[in-house]
mmCIF file of C-alpha atoms and ligand atoms in Angstrom:
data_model
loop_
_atom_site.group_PDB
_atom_site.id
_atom_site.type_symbol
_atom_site.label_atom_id
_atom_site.label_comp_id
_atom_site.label_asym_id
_atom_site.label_seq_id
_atom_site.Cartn_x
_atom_site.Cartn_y
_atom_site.Cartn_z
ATOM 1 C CA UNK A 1258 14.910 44.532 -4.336
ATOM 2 C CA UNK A 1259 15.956 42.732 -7.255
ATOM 3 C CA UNK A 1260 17.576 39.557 -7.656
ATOM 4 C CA UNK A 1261 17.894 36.751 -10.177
ATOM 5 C CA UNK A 1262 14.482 34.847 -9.642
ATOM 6 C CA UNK A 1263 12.584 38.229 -11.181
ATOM 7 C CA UNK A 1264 10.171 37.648 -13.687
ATOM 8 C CA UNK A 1265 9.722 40.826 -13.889
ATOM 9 C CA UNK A 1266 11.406 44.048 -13.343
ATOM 10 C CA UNK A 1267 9.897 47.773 -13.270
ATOM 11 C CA UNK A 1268 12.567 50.697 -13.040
ATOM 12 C CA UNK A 1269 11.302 54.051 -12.490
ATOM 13 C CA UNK A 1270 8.155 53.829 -14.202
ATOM 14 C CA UNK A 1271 6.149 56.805 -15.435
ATOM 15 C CA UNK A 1272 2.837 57.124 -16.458
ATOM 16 C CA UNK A 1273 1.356 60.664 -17.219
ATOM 17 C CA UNK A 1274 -1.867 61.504 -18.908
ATOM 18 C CA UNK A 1275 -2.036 64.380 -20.865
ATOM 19 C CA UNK A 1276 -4.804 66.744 -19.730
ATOM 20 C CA UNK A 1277 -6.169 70.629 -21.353
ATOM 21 C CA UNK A 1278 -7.164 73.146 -19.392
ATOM 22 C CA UNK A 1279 -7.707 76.842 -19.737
ATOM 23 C CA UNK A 1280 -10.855 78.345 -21.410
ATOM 24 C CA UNK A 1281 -9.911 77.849 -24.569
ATOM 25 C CA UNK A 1282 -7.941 73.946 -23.809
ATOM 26 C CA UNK A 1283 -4.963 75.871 -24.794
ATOM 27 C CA UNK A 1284 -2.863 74.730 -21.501
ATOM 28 C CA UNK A 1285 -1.079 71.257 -21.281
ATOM 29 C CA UNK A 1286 -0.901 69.478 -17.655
ATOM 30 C CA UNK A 1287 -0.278 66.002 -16.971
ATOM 31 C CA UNK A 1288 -1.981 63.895 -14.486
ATOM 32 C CA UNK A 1289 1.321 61.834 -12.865
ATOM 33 C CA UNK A 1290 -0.865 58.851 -12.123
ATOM 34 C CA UNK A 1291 2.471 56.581 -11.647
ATOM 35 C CA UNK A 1292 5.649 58.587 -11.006
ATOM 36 C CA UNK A 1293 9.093 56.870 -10.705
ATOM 37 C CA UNK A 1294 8.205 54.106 -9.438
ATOM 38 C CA UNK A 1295 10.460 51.158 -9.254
ATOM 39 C CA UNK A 1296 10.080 47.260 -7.996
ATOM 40 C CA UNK A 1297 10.593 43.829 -8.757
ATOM 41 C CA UNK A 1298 8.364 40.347 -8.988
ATOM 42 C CA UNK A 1299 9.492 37.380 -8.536
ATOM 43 C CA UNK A 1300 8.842 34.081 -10.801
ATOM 44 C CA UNK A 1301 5.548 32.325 -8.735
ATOM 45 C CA UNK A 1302 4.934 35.066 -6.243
ATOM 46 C CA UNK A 1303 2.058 37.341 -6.149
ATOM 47 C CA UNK A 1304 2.468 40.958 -5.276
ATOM 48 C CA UNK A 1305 -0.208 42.715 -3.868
ATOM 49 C CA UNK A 1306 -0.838 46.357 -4.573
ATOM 50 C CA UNK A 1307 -2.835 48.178 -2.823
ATOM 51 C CA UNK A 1308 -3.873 52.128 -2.031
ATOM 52 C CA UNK A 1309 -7.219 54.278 -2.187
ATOM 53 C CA UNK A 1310 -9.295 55.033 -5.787
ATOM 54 C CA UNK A 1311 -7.080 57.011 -8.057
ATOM 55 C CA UNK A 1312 -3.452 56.120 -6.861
ATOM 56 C CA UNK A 1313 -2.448 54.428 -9.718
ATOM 57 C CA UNK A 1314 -2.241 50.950 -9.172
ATOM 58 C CA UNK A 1315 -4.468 49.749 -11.571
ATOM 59 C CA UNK A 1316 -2.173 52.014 -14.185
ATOM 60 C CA UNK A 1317 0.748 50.323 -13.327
ATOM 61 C CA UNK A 1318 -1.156 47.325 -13.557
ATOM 62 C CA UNK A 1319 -1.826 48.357 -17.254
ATOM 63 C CA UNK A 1320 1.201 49.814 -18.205
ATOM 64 C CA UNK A 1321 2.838 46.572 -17.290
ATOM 65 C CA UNK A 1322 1.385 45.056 -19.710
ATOM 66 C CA UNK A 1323 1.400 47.720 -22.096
ATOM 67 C CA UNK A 1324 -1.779 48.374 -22.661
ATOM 68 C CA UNK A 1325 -0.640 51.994 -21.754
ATOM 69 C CA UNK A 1326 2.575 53.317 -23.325
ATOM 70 C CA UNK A 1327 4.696 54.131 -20.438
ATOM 71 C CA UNK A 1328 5.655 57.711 -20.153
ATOM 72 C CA UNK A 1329 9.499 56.813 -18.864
ATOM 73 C CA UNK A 1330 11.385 54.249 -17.342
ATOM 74 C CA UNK A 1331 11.937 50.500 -17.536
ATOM 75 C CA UNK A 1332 9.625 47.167 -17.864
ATOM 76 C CA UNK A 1333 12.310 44.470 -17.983
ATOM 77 C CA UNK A 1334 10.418 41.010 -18.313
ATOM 78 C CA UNK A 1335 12.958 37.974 -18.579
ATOM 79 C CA UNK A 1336 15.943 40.182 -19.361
ATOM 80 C CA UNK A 1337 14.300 41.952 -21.740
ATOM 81 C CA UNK A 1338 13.277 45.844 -22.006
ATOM 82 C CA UNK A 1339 9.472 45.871 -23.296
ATOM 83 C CA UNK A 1340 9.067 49.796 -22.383
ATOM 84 C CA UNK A 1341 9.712 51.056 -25.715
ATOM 85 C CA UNK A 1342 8.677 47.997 -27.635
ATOM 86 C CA UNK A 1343 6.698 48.513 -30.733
ATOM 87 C CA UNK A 1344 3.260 47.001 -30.798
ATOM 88 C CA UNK A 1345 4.356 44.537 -33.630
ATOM 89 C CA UNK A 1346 7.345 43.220 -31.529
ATOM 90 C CA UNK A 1347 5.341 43.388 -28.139
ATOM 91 C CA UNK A 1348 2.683 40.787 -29.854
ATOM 92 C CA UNK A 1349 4.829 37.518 -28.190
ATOM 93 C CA UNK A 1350 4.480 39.336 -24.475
ATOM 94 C CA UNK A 1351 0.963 39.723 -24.874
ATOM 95 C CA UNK A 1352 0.534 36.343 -24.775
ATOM 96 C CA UNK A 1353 2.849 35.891 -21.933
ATOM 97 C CA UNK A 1354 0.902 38.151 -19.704
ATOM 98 C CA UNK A 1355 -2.798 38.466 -18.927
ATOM 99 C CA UNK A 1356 -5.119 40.755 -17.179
ATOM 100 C CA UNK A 1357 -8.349 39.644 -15.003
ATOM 101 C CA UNK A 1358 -10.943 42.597 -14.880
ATOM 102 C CA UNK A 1359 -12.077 44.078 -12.246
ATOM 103 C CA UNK A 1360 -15.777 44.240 -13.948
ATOM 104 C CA UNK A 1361 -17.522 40.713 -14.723
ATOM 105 C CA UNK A 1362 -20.331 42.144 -16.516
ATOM 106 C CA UNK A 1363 -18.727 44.637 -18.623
ATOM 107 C CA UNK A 1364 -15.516 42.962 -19.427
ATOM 108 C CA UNK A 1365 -17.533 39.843 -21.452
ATOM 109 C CA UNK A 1366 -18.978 40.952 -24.710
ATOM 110 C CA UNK A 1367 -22.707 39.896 -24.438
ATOM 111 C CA UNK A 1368 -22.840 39.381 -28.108
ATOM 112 C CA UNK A 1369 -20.556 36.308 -28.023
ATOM 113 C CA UNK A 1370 -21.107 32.951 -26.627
ATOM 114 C CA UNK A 1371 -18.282 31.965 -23.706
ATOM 115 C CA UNK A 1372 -16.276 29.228 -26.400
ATOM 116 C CA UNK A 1373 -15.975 32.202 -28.090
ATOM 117 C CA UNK A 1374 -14.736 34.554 -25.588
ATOM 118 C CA UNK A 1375 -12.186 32.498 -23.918
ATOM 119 C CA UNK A 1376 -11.413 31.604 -27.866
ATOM 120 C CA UNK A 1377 -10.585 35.043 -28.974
ATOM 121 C CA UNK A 1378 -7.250 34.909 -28.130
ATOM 122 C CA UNK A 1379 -5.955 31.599 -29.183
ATOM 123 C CA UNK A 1380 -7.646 32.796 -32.693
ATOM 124 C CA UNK A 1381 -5.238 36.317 -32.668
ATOM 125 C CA UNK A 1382 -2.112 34.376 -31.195
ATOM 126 C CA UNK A 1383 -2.922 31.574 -34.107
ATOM 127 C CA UNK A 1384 -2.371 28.455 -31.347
ATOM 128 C CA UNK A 1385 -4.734 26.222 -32.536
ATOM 129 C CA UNK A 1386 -7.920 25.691 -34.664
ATOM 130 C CA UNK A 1387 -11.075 22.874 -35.083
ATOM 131 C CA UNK A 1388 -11.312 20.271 -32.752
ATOM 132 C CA UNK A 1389 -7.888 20.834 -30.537
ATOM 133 C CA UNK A 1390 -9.119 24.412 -29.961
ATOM 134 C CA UNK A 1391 -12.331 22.984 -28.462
ATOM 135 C CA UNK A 1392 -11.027 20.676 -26.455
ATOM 136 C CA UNK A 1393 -8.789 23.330 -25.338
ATOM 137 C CA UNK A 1394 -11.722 26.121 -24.248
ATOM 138 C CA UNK A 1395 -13.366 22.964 -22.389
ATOM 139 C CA UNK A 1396 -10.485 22.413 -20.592
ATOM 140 C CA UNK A 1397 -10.394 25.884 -19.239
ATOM 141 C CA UNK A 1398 -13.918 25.756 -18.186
ATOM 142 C CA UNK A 1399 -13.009 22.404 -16.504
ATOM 143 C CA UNK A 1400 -10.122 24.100 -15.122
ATOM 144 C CA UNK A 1401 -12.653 27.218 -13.066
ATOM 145 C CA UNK A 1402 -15.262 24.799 -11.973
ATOM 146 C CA UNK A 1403 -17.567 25.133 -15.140
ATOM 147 C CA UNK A 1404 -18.698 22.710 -17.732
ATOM 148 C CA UNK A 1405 -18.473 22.341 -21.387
ATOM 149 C CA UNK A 1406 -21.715 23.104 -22.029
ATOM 150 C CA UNK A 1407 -21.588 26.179 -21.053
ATOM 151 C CA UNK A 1408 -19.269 27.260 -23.877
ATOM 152 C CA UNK A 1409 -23.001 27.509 -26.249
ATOM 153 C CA UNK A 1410 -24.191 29.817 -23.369
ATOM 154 C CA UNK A 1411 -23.941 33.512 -23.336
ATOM 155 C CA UNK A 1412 -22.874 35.851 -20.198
ATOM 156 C CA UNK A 1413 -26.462 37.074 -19.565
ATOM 157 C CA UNK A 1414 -26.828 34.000 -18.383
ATOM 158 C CA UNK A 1415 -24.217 33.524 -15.332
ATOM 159 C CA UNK A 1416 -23.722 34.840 -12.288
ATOM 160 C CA UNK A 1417 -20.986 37.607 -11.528
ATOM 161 C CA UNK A 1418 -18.866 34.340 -10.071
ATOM 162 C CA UNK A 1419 -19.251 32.351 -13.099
ATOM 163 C CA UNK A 1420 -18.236 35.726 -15.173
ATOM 164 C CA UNK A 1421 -15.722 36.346 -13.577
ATOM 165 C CA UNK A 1422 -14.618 32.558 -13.248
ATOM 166 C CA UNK A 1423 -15.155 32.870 -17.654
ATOM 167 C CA UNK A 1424 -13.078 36.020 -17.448
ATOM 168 C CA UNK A 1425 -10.444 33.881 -15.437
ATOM 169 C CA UNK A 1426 -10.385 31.404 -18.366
ATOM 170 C CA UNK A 1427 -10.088 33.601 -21.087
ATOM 171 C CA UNK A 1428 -7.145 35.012 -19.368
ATOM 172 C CA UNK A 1429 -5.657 31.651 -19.133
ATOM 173 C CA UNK A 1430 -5.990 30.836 -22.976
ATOM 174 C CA UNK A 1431 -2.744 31.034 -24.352
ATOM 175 C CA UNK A 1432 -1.151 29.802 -21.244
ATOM 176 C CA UNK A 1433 0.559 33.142 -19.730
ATOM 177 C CA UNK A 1434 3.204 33.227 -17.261
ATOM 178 C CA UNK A 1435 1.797 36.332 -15.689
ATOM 179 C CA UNK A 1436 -1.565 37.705 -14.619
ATOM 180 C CA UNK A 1437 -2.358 41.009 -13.816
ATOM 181 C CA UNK A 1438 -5.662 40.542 -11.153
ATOM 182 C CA UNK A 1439 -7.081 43.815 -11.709
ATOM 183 C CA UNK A 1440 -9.401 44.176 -8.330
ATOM 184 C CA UNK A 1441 -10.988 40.527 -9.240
ATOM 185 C CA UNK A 1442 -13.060 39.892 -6.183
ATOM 186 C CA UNK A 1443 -14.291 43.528 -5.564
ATOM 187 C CA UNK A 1444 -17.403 43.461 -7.670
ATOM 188 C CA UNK A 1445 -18.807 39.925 -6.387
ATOM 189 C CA UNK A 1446 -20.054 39.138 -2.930
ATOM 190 C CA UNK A 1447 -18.425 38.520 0.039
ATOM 191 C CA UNK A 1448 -19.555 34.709 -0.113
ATOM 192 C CA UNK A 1449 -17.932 34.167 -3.358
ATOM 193 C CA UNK A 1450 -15.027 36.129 -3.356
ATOM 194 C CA UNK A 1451 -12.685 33.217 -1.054
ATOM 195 C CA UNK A 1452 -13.984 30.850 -3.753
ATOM 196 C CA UNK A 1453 -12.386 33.095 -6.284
ATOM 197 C CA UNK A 1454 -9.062 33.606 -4.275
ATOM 198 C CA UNK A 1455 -8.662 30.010 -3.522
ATOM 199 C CA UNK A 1456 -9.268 29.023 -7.161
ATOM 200 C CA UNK A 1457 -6.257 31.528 -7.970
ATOM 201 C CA UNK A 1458 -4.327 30.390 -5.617
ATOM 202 C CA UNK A 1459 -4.881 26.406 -7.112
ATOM 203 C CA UNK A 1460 -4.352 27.755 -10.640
ATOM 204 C CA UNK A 1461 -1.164 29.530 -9.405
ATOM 205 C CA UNK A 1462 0.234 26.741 -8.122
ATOM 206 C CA UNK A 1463 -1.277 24.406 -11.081
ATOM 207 C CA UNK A 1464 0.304 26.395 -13.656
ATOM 208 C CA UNK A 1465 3.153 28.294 -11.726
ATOM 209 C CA UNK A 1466 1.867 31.432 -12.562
ATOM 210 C CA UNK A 1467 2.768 35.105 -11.208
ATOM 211 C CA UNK A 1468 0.507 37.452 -10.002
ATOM 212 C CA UNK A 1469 -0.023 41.506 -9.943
ATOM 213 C CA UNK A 1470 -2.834 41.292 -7.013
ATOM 214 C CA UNK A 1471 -4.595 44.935 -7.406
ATOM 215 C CA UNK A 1472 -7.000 45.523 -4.540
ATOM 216 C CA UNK A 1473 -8.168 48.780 -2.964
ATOM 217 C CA UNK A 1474 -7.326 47.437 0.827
ATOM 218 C CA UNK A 1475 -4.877 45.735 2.923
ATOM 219 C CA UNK A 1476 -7.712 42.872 4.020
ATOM 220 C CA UNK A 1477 -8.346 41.504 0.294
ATOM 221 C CA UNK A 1478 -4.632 41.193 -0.287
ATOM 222 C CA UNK A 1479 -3.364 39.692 2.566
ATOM 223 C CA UNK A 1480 -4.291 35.962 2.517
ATOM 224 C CA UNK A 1481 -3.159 35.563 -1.423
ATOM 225 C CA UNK A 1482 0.224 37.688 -1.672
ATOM 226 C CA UNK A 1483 3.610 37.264 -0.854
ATOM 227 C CA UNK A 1484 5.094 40.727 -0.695
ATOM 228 C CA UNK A 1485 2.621 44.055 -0.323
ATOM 229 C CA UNK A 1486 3.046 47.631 -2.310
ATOM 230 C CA UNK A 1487 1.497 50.296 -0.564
ATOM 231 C CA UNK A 1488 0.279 53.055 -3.323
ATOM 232 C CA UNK A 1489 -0.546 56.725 -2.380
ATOM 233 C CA UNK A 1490 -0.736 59.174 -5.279
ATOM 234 C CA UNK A 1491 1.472 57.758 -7.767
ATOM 235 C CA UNK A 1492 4.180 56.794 -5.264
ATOM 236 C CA UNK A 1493 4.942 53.594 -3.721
ATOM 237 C CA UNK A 1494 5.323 54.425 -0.232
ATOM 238 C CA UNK A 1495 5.583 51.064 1.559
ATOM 239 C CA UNK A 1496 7.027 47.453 0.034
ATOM 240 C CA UNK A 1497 7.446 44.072 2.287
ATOM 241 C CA UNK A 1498 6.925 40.270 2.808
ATOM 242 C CA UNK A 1499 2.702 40.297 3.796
ATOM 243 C CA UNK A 1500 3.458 39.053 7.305
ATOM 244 C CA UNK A 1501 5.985 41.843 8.290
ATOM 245 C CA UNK A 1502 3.707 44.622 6.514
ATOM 246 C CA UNK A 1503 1.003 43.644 8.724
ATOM 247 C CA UNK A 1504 3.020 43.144 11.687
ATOM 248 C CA UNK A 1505 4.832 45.725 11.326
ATOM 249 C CA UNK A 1506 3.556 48.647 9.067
ATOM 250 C CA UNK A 1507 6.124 51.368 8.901
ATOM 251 C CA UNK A 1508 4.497 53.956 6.715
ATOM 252 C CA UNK A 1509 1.795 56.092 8.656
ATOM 253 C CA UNK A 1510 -0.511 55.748 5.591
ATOM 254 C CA UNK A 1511 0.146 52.042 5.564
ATOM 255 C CA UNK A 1512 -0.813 52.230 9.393
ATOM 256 C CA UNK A 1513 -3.858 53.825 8.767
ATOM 257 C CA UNK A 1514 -5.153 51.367 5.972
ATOM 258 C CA UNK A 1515 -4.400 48.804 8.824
ATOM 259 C CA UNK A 1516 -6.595 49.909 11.466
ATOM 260 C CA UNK A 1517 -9.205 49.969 9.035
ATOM 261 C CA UNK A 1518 -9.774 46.833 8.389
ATOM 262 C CA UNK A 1519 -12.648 45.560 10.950
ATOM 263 C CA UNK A 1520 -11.348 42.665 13.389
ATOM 264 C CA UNK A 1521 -14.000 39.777 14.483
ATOM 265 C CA UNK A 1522 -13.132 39.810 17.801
ATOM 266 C CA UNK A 1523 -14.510 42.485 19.843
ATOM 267 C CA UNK A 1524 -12.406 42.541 22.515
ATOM 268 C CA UNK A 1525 -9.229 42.834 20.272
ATOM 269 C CA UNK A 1526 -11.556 45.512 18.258
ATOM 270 C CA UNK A 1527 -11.871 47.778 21.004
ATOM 271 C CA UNK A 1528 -8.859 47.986 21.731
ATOM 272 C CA UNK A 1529 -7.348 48.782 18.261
ATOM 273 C CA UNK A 1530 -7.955 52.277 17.703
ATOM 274 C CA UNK A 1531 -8.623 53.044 13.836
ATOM 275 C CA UNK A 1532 -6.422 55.793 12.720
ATOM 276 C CA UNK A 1533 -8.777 58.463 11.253
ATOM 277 C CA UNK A 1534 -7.119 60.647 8.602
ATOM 278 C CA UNK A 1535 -8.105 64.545 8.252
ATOM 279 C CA UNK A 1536 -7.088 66.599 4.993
ATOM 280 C CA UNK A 1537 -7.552 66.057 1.311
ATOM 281 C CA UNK A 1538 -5.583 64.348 -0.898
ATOM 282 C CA UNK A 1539 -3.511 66.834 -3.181
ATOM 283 C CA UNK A 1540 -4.573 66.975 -6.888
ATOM 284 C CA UNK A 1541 -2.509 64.514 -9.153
ATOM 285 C CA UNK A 1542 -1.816 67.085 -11.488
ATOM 286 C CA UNK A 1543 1.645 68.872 -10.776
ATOM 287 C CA UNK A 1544 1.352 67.626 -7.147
ATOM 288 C CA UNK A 1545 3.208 69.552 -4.589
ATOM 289 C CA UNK A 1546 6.807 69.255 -3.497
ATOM 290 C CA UNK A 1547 8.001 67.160 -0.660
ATOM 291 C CA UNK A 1548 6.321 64.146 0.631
ATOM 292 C CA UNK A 1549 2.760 64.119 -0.740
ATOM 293 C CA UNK A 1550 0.930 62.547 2.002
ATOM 294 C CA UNK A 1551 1.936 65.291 4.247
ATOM 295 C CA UNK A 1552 -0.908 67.139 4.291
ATOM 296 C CA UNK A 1553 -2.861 63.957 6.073
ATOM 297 C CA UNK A 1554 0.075 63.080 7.868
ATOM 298 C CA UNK A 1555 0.141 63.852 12.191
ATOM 299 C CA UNK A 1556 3.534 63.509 11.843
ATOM 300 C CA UNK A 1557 4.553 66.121 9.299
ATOM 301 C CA UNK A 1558 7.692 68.029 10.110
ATOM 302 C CA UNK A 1559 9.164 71.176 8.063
ATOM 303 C CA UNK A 1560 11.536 68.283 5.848
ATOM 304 C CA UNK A 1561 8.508 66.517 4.632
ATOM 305 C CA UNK A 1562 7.483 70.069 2.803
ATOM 306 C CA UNK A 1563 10.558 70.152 1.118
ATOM 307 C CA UNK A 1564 12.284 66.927 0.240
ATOM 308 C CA UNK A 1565 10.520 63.970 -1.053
ATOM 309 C CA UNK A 1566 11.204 60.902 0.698
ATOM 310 C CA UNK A 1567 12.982 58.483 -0.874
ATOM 311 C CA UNK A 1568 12.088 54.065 -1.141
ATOM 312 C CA UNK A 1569 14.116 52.930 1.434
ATOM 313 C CA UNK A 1570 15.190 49.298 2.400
ATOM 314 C CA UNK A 1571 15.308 49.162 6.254
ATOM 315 C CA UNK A 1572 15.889 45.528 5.739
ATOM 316 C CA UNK A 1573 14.380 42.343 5.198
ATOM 317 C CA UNK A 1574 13.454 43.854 1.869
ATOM 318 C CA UNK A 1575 10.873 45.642 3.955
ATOM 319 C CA UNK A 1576 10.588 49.483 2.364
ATOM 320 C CA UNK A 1577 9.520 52.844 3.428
ATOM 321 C CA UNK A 1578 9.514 56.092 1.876
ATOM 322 C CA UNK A 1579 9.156 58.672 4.891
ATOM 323 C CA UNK A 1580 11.302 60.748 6.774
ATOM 324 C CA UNK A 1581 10.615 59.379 9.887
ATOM 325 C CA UNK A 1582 13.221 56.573 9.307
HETATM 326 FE FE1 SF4 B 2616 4.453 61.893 7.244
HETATM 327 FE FE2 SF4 B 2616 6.717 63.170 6.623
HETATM 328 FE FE3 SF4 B 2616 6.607 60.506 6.585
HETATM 329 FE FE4 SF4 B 2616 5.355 61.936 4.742
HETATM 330 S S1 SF4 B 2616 7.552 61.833 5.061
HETATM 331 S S2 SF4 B 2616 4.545 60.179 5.812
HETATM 332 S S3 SF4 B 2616 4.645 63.681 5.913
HETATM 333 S S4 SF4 B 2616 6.393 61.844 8.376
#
């Protein structure tokens, strides 16, 4: 998976959260909300990462970044191990990555005007002051389709596609090299969100940025990434190129999340029969043995109880981790 155009590089990454239980809190469990996982991005390329509420993309997402302390494994960005990094030496990465919220309204303080906002960080990072730090917040509204005067205005005052077009700006402050687009178009409507995903895509290639697309399914994901991941409880179970994921999905949770997605054309929609899936999804905490989709999975066989599939390149840099292959 890797080669020498990575930007960055994640080696069996682990993120548990530390949980009591027991009448009197007295018992230690760990919710394994990203467990060994391991991938690469490459420098200009979004990867798309997608997988139901709870699997632990928007974790890795944050971990990345290290706004969670990883619990193991690697985060190699340029070369460089940041895992283990100390908050004081992690300060120059911060800069160098970004995150876009999912939430427009919550993720703006409503006490602040937008100069300030997008300001905030070229004020910690010390880049600039007075009249070049203006000039640089009204670029960046420029730069998302808004206007310098709205830099007086507060959030209460925009719509969620101008927040989250502000929230798009602040992330581009202090000129990152990688974003981490945490869900961005979920919370806005349906007429808004291309807008938002073609103004990406412009500001991608503007600024040759990288991108962590987070999305909770396949249709959102496909039209801005390069490569997909395919999350299911903490687990990367599917990794390819967009158009051979969709052509081609491998992974019978991958296939499922597939035939979901609705299809304009009725003729073509009849015939595609969505895959419904039957059984829970196992508890994060200490999840079972074996393959941990099996319990939804029609094609479960007495290995998938026992062994847990492996990520495997089938080539083409197209992944699986199942037994069936
Ligand atoms: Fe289904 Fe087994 Fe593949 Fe898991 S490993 S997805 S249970 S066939």
């Amino acid at each position: 998976m890797a080669d020498k155009k990575n930007l960055i590089e994640v080696k069996n990454l682990k993120k548990y959260f530390e949980i009591k239980r027991g009448i009197l809190g007295n018992k230690k469990s760990y919710v394994k909300a990203v467990d060994d996982i391991s991938f690469a991005i490459n420098k200009g390329e979004t990867l798309g990462l997608v997988g139901e509420s709870g699997c632990g993309k928007t974790t890795i997402g944050r971990t990345i970044i290290k706004l969670y302390e990883p619990t193991g494994g690697q985060i190699i960005y340029d070369d460089k191990d940041i895992a283990k990094l100390s908050p004081k030496h992690v300060l120059p990465y911060r800069r160098k990555m970004q995150m876009i919220f999912q939430d427009p309204y919550a993720s703006l303080d409503a006490r602040m005007t937008v100069g300030d906002i997008i300001g905030e960080s070229i004020d910690i990072h010390k880049l600039m002051s007075g009249k070049e730090r203006t000039e640089r917040i009204h670029f960046l509204l420029s730069k998302v389709g808004l206007n310098k005067d709205h830099a007086s205005r507060y959030p209460h005052e925009f719509s969620g596609g101008q927040r989250q077009r502000i929230g798009i700006a602040r992330s581009l402050a202090v000129e990152p090299e990688f974003i981490v687009c945490d869900e961005p178009i979920s919370a806005l409507d349906v007429s808004i969100q291309a807008q938002v995903v073609n103004m990406l895509e412009d500001l991608q290639e503007d600024l040759g940025l990288t991108y962590l697309f987070i999305a909770h399914d396949l249709s959102m994901v496909k039209h801005i990434s390069t490569r997909i991941g395919v999350m299911y409880l903490g687990k990367m179970v599917e990794l390819g190129y967009s158009n051979e994921l969709y052509k081609k999905p491998l992974h019978p949770y991958t296939q499922a999340l597939l035939s979901a997605i609705p299809v304009p054309d009725p003729d073509i929609s009849s015939a595609n029969q969505r895959i419904m899936l039957d059984g829970e999804i196992p508890s994060p905490i200490d999840p079972p043995p074996g393959c941990r989709f099996k319990g939804r999975c029609k094609y479960s066989k007495a290995i998938c109880s026992e062994v847990e599939p492996p990520l495997k390149d089938l080539g083409d840099n197209h992944c699986v981790a199942c037994h069936l292959y």
